[in-house]
Backbone atoms as SQL, in Angstrom:
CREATE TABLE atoms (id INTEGER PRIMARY KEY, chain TEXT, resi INTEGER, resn TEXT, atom TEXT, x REAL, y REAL, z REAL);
INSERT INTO atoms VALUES
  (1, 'A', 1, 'UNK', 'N', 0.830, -1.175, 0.000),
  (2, 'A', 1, 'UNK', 'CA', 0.000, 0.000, 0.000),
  (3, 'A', 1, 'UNK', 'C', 0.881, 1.247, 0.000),
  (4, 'A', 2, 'UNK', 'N', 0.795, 2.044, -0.885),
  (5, 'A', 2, 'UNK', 'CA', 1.707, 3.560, -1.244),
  (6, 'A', 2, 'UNK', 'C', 0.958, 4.796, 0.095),
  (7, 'A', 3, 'UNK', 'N', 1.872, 5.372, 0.810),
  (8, 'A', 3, 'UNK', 'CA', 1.766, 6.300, 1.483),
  (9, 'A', 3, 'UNK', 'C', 0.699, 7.387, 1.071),
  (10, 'A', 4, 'UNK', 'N', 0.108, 8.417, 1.651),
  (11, 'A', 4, 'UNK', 'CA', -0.508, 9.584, 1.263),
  (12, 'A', 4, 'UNK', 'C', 0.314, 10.415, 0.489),
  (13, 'A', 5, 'UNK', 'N', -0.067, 11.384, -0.334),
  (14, 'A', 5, 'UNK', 'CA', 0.861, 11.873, -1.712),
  (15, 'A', 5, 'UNK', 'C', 0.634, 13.646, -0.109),
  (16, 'A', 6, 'UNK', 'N', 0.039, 13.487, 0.080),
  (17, 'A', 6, 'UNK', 'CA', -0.091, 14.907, 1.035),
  (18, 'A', 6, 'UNK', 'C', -0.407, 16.091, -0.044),
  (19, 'A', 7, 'UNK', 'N', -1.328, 16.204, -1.253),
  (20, 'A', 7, 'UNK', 'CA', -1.440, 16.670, -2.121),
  (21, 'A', 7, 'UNK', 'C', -1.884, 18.681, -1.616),
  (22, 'A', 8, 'UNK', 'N', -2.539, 18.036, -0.770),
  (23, 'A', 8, 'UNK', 'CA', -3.035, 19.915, 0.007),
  (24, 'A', 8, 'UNK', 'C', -2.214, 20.498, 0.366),
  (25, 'A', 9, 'UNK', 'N', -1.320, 19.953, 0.946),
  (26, 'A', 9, 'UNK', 'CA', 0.298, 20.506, 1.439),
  (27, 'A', 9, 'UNK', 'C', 1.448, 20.770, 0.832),
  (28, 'A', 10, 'UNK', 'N', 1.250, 19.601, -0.237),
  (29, 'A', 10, 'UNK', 'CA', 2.478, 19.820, -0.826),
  (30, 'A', 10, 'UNK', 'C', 1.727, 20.090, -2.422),
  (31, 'A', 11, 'UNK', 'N', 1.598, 20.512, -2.886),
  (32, 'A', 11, 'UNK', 'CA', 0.448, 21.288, -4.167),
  (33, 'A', 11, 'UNK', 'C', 1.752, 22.707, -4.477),
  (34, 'A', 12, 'UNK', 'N', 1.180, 23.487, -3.511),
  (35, 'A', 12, 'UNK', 'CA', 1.833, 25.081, -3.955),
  (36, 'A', 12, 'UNK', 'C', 3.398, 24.564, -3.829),
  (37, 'A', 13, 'UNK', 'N', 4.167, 24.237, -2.808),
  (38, 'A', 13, 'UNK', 'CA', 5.671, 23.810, -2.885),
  (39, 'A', 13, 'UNK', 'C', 6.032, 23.064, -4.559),
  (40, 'A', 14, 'UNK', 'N', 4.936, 21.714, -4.379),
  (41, 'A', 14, 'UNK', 'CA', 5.357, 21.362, -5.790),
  (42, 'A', 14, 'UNK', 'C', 5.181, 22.324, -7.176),
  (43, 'A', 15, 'UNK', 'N', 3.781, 22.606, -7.172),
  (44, 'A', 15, 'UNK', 'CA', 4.274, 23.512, -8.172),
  (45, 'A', 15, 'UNK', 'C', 5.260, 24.598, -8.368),
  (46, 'A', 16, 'UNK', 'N', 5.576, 25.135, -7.687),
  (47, 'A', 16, 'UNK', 'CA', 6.570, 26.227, -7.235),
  (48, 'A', 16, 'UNK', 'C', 7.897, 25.737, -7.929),
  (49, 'A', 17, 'UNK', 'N', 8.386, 24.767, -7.548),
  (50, 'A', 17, 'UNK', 'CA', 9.076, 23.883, -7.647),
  (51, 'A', 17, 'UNK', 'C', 10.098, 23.470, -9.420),
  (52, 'A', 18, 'UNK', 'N', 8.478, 23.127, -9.716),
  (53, 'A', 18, 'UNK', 'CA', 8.220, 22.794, -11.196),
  (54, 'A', 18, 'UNK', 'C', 8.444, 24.024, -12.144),
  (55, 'A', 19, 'UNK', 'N', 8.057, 25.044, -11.409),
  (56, 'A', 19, 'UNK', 'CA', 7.531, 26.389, -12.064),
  (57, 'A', 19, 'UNK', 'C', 9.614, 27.078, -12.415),
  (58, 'A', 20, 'UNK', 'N', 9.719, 26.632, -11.394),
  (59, 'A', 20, 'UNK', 'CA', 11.428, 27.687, -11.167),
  (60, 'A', 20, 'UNK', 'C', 12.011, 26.506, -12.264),
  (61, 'A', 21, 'UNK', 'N', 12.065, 25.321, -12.024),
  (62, 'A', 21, 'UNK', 'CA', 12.877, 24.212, -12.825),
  (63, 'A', 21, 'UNK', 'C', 12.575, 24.607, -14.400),
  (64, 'A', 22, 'UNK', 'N', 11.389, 25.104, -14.736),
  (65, 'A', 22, 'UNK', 'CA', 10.999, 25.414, -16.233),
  (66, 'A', 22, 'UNK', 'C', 11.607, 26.671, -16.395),
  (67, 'A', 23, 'UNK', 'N', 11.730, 27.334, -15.366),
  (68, 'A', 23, 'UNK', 'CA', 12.447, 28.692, -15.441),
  (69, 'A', 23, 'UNK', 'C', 13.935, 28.654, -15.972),
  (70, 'A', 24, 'UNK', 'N', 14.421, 27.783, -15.084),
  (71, 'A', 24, 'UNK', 'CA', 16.085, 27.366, -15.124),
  (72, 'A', 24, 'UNK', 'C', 16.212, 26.864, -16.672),
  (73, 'A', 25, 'UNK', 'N', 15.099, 26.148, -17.180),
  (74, 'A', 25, 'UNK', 'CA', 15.444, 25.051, -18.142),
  (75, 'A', 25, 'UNK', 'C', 15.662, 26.199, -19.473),
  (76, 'A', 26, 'UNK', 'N', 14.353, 26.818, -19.109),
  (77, 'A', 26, 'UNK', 'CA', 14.179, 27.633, -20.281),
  (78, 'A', 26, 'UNK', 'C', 15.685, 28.685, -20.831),
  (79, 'A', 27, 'UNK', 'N', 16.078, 29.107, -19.538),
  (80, 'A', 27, 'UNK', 'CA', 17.207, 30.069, -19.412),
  (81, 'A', 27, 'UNK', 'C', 18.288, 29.134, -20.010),
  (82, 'A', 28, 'UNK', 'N', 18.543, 27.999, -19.929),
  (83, 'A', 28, 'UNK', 'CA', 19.343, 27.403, -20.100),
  (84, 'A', 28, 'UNK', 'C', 19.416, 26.732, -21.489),
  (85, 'A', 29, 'UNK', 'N', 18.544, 26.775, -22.030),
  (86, 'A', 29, 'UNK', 'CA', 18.364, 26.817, -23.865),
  (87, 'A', 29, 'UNK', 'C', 18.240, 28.007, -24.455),
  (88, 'A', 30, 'UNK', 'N', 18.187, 29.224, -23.936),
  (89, 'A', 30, 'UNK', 'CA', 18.636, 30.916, -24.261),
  (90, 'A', 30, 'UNK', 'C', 19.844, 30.738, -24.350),
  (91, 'A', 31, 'UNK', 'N', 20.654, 29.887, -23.264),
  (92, 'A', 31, 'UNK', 'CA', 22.091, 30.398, -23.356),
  (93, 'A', 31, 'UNK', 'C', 22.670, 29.468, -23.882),
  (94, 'A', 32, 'UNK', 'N', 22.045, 28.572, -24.405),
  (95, 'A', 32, 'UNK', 'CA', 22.511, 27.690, -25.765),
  (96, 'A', 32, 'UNK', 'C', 22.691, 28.408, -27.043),
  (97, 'A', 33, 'UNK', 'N', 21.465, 28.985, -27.123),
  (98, 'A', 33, 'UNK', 'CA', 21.116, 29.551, -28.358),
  (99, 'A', 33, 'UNK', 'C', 22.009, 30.881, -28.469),
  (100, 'A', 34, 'UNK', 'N', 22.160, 31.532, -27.974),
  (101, 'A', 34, 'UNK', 'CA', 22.691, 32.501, -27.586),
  (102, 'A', 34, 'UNK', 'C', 24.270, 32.675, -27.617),
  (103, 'A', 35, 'UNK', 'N', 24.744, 31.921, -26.504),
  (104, 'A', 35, 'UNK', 'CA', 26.537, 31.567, -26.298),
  (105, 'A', 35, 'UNK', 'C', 26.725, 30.659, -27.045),
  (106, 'A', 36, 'UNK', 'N', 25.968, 29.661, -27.894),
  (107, 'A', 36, 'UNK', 'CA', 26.933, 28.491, -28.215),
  (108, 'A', 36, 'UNK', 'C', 26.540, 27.145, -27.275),
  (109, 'A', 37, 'UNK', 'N', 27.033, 25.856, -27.931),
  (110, 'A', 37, 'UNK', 'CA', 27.208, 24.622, -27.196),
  (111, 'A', 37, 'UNK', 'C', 28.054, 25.123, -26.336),
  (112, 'A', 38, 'UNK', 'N', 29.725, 24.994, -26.117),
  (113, 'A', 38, 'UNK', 'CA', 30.278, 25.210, -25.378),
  (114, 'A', 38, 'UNK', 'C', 30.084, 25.893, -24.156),
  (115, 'A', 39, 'UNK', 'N', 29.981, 27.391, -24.093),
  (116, 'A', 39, 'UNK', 'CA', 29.882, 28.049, -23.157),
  (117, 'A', 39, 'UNK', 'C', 28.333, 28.050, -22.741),
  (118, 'A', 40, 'UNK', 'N', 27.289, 27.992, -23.237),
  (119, 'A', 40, 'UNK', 'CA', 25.489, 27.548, -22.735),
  (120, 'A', 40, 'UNK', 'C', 25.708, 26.338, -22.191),
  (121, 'A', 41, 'UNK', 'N', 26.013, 25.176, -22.739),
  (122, 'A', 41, 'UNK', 'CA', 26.060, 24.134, -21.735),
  (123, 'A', 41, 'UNK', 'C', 26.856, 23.988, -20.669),
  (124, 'A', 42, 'UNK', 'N', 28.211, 24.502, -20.423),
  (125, 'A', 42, 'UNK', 'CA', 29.036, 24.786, -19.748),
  (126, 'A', 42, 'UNK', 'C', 28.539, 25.718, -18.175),
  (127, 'A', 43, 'UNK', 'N', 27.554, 26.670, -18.648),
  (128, 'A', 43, 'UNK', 'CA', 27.154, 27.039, -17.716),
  (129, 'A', 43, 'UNK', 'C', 25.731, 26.884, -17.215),
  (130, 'A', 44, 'UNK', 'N', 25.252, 26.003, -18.199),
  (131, 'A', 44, 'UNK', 'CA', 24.241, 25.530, -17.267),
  (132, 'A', 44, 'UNK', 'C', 24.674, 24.172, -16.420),
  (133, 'A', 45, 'UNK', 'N', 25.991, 23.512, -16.241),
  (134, 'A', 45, 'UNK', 'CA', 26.356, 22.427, -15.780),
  (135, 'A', 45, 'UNK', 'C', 26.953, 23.111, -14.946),
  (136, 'A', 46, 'UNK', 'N', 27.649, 24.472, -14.872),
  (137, 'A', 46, 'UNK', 'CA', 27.587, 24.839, -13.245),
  (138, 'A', 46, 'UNK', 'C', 27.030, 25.184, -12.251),
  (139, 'A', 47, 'UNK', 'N', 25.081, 24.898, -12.462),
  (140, 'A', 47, 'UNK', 'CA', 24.734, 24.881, -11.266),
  (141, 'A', 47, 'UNK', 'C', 24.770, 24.041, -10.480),
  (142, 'A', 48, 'UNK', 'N', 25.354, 22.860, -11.323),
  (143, 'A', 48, 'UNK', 'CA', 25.637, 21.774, -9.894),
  (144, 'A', 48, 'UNK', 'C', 27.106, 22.204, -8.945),
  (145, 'A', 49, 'UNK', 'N', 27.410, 22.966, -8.926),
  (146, 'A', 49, 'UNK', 'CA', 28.517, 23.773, -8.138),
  (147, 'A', 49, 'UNK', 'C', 27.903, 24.213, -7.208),
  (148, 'A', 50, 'UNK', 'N', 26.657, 25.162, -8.065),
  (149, 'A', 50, 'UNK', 'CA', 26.071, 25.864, -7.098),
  (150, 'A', 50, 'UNK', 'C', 24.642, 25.028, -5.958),
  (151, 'A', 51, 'UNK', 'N', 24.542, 24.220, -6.753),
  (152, 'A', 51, 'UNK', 'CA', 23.790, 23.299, -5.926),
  (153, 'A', 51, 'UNK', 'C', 24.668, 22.325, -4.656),
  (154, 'A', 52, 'UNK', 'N', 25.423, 21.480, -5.032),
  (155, 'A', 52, 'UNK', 'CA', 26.861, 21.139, -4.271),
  (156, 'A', 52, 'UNK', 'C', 26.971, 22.523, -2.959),
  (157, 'A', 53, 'UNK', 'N', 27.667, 23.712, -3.436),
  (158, 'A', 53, 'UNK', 'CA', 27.395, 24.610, -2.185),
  (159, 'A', 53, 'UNK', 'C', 26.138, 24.577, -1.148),
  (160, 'A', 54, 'UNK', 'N', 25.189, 24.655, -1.890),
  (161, 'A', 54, 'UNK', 'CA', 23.881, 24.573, -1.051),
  (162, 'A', 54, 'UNK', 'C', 23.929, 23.375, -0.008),
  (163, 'A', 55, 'UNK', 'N', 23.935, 22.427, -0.711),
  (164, 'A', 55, 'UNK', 'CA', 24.103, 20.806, 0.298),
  (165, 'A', 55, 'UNK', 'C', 25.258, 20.870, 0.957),
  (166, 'A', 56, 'UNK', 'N', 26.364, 21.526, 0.748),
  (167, 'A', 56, 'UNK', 'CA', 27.072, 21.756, 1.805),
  (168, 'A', 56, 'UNK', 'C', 27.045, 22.582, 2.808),
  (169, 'A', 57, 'UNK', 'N', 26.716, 24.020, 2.723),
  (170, 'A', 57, 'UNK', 'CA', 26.832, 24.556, 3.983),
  (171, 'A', 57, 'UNK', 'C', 25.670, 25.225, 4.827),
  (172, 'A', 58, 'UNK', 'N', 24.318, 25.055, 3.665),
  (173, 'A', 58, 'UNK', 'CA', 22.920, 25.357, 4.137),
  (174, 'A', 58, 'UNK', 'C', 22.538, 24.207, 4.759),
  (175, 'A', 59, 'UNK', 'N', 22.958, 22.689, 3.822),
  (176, 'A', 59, 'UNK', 'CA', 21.598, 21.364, 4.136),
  (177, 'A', 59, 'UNK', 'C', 22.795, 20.502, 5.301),
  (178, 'A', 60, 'UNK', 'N', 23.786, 21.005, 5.060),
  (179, 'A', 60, 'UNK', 'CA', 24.926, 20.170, 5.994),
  (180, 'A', 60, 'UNK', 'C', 25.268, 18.258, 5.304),
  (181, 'A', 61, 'UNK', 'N', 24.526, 18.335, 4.075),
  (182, 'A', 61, 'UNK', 'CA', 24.964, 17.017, 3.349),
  (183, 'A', 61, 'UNK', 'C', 26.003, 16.464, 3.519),
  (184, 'A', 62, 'UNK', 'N', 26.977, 16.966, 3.810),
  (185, 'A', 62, 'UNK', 'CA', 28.790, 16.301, 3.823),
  (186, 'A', 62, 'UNK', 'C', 29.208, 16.500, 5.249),
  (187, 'A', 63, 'UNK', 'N', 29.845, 15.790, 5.952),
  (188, 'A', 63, 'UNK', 'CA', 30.174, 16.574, 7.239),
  (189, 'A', 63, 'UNK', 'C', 31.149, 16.085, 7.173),
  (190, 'A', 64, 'UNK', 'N', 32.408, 15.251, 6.537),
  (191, 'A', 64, 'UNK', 'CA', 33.303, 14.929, 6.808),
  (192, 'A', 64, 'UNK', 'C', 34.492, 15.835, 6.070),
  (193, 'A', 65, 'UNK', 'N', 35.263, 16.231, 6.819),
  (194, 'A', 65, 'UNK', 'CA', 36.354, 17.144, 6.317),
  (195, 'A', 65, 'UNK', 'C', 37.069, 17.026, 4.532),
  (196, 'A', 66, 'UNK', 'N', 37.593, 15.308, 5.115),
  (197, 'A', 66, 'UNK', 'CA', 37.736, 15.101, 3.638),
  (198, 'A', 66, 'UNK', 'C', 37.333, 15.290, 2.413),
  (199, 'A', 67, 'UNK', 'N', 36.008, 14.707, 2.997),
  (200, 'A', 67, 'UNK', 'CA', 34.820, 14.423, 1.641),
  (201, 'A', 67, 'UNK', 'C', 34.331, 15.886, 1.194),
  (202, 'A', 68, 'UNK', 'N', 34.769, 16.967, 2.050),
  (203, 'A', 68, 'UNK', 'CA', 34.220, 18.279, 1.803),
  (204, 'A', 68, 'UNK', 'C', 35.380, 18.979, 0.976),
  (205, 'A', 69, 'UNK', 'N', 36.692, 18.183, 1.286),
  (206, 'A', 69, 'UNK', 'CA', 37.919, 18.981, 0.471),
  (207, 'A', 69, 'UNK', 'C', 38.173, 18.301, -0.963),
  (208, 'A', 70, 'UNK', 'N', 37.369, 16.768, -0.857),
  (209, 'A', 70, 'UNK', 'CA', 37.257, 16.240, -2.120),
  (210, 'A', 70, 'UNK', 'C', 36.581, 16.923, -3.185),
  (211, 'A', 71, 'UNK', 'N', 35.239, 17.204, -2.637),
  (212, 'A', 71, 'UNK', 'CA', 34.363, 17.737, -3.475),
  (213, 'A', 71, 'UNK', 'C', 34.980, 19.403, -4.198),
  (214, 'A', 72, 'UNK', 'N', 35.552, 20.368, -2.777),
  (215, 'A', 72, 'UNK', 'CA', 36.033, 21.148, -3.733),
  (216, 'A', 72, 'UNK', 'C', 36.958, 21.265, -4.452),
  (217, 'A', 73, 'UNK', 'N', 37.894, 20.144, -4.189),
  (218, 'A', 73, 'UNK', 'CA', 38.788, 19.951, -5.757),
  (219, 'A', 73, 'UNK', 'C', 37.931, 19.561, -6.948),
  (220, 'A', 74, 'UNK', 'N', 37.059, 18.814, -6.581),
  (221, 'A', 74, 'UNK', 'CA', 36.238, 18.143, -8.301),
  (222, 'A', 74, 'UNK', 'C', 35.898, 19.343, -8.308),
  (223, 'A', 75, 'UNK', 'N', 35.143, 20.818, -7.854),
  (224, 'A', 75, 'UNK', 'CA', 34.786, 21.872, -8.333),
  (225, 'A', 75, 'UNK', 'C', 35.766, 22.866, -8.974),
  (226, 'A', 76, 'UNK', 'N', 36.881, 22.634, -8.088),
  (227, 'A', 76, 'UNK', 'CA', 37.514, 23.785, -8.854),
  (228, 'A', 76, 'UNK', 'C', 37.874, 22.907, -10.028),
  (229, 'A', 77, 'UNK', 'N', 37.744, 22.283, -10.487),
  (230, 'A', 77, 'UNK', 'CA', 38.837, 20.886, -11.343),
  (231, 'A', 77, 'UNK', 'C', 37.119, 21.673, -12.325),
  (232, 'A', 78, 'UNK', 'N', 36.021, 21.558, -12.604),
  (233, 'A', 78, 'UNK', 'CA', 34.621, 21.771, -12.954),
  (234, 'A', 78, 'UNK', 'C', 35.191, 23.257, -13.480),
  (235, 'A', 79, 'UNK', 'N', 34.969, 23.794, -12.686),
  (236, 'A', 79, 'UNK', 'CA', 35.355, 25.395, -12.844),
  (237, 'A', 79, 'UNK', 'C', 36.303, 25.867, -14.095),
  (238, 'A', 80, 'UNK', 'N', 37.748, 24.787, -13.972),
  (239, 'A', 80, 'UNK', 'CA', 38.720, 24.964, -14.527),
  (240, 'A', 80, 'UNK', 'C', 38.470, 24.814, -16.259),
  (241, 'A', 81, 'UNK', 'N', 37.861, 23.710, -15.842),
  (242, 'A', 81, 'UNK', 'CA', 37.481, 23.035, -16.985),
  (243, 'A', 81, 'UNK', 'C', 35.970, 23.682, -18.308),
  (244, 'A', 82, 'UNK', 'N', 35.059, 24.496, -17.105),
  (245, 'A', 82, 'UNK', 'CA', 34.241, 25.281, -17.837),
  (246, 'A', 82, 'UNK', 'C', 34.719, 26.495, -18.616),
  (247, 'A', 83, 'UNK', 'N', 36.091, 26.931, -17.590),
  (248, 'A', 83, 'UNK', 'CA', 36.822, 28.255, -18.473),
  (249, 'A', 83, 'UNK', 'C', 37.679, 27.792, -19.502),
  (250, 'A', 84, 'UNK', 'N', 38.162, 26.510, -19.624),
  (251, 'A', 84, 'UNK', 'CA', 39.152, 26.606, -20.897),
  (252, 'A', 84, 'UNK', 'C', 37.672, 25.959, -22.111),
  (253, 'A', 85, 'UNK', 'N', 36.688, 25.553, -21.643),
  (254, 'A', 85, 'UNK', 'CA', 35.794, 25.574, -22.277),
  (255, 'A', 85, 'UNK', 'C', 34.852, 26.663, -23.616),
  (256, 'A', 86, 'UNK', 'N', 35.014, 28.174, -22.248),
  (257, 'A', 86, 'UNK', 'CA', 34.091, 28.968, -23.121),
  (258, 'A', 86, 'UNK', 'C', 35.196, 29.781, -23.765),
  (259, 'A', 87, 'UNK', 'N', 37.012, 29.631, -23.633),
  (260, 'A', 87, 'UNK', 'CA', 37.910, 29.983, -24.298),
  (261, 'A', 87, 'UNK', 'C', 38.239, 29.141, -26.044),
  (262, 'A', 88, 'UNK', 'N', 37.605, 28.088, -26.120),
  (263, 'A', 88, 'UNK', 'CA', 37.852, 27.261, -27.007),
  (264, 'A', 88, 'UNK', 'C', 36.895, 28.247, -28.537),
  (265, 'A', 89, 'UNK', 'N', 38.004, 27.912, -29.548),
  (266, 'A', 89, 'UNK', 'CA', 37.482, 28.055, -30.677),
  (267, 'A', 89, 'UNK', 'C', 38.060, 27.162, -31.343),
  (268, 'A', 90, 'UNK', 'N', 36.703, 27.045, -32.430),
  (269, 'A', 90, 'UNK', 'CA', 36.671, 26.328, -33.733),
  (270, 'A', 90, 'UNK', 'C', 37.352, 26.849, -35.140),
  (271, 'A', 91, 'UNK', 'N', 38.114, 26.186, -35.361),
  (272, 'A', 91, 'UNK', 'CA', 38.797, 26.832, -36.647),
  (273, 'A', 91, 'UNK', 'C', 38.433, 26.245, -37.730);
């Protein structure tokens, strides 16, 4: 038997939710269209940086020192990698 969906409660959150994600999505095929593959996709793949921050120091997701110095090497390593990205040309 499946739990209650809590639809009265969670209604406005979900849509809300849905509403910003179509927001993001949309912005994020502007800046396709706009910048290019390279640099549009490039920066729409750094909001998982910015999401990663969030779970780290708002949601407390990571608590282990390491695993927190791991992650910001894969970011800056992300980072590094988005700038020689939107530097790249096609000849």
């Amino acid at each position: 038997m499946l739990p209650s969906f809590h639809l009265r409660v969670m209604a406005v959150p979900g849509c809300t939710a849905g509403v910003l994600w179509s927001i993001g999505n949309f912005g994020n095929i502007l800046a396709v269209t706009y910048l290019g593959q390279g640099i549009g996709i490039s920066l729409g793949q750094a909001a998982l940086i910015t999401s990663g921050l969030w779970g780290i120091f708002w949601y407390k997701e990571i608590r282990e020192m390491w695993k927190i110095i791991l992650w910001f090497s894969a970011a800056i390593l992300t980072g590094f990698s988005i700038y020689c990205l939107c530097y790249q040309k096609v000849v």
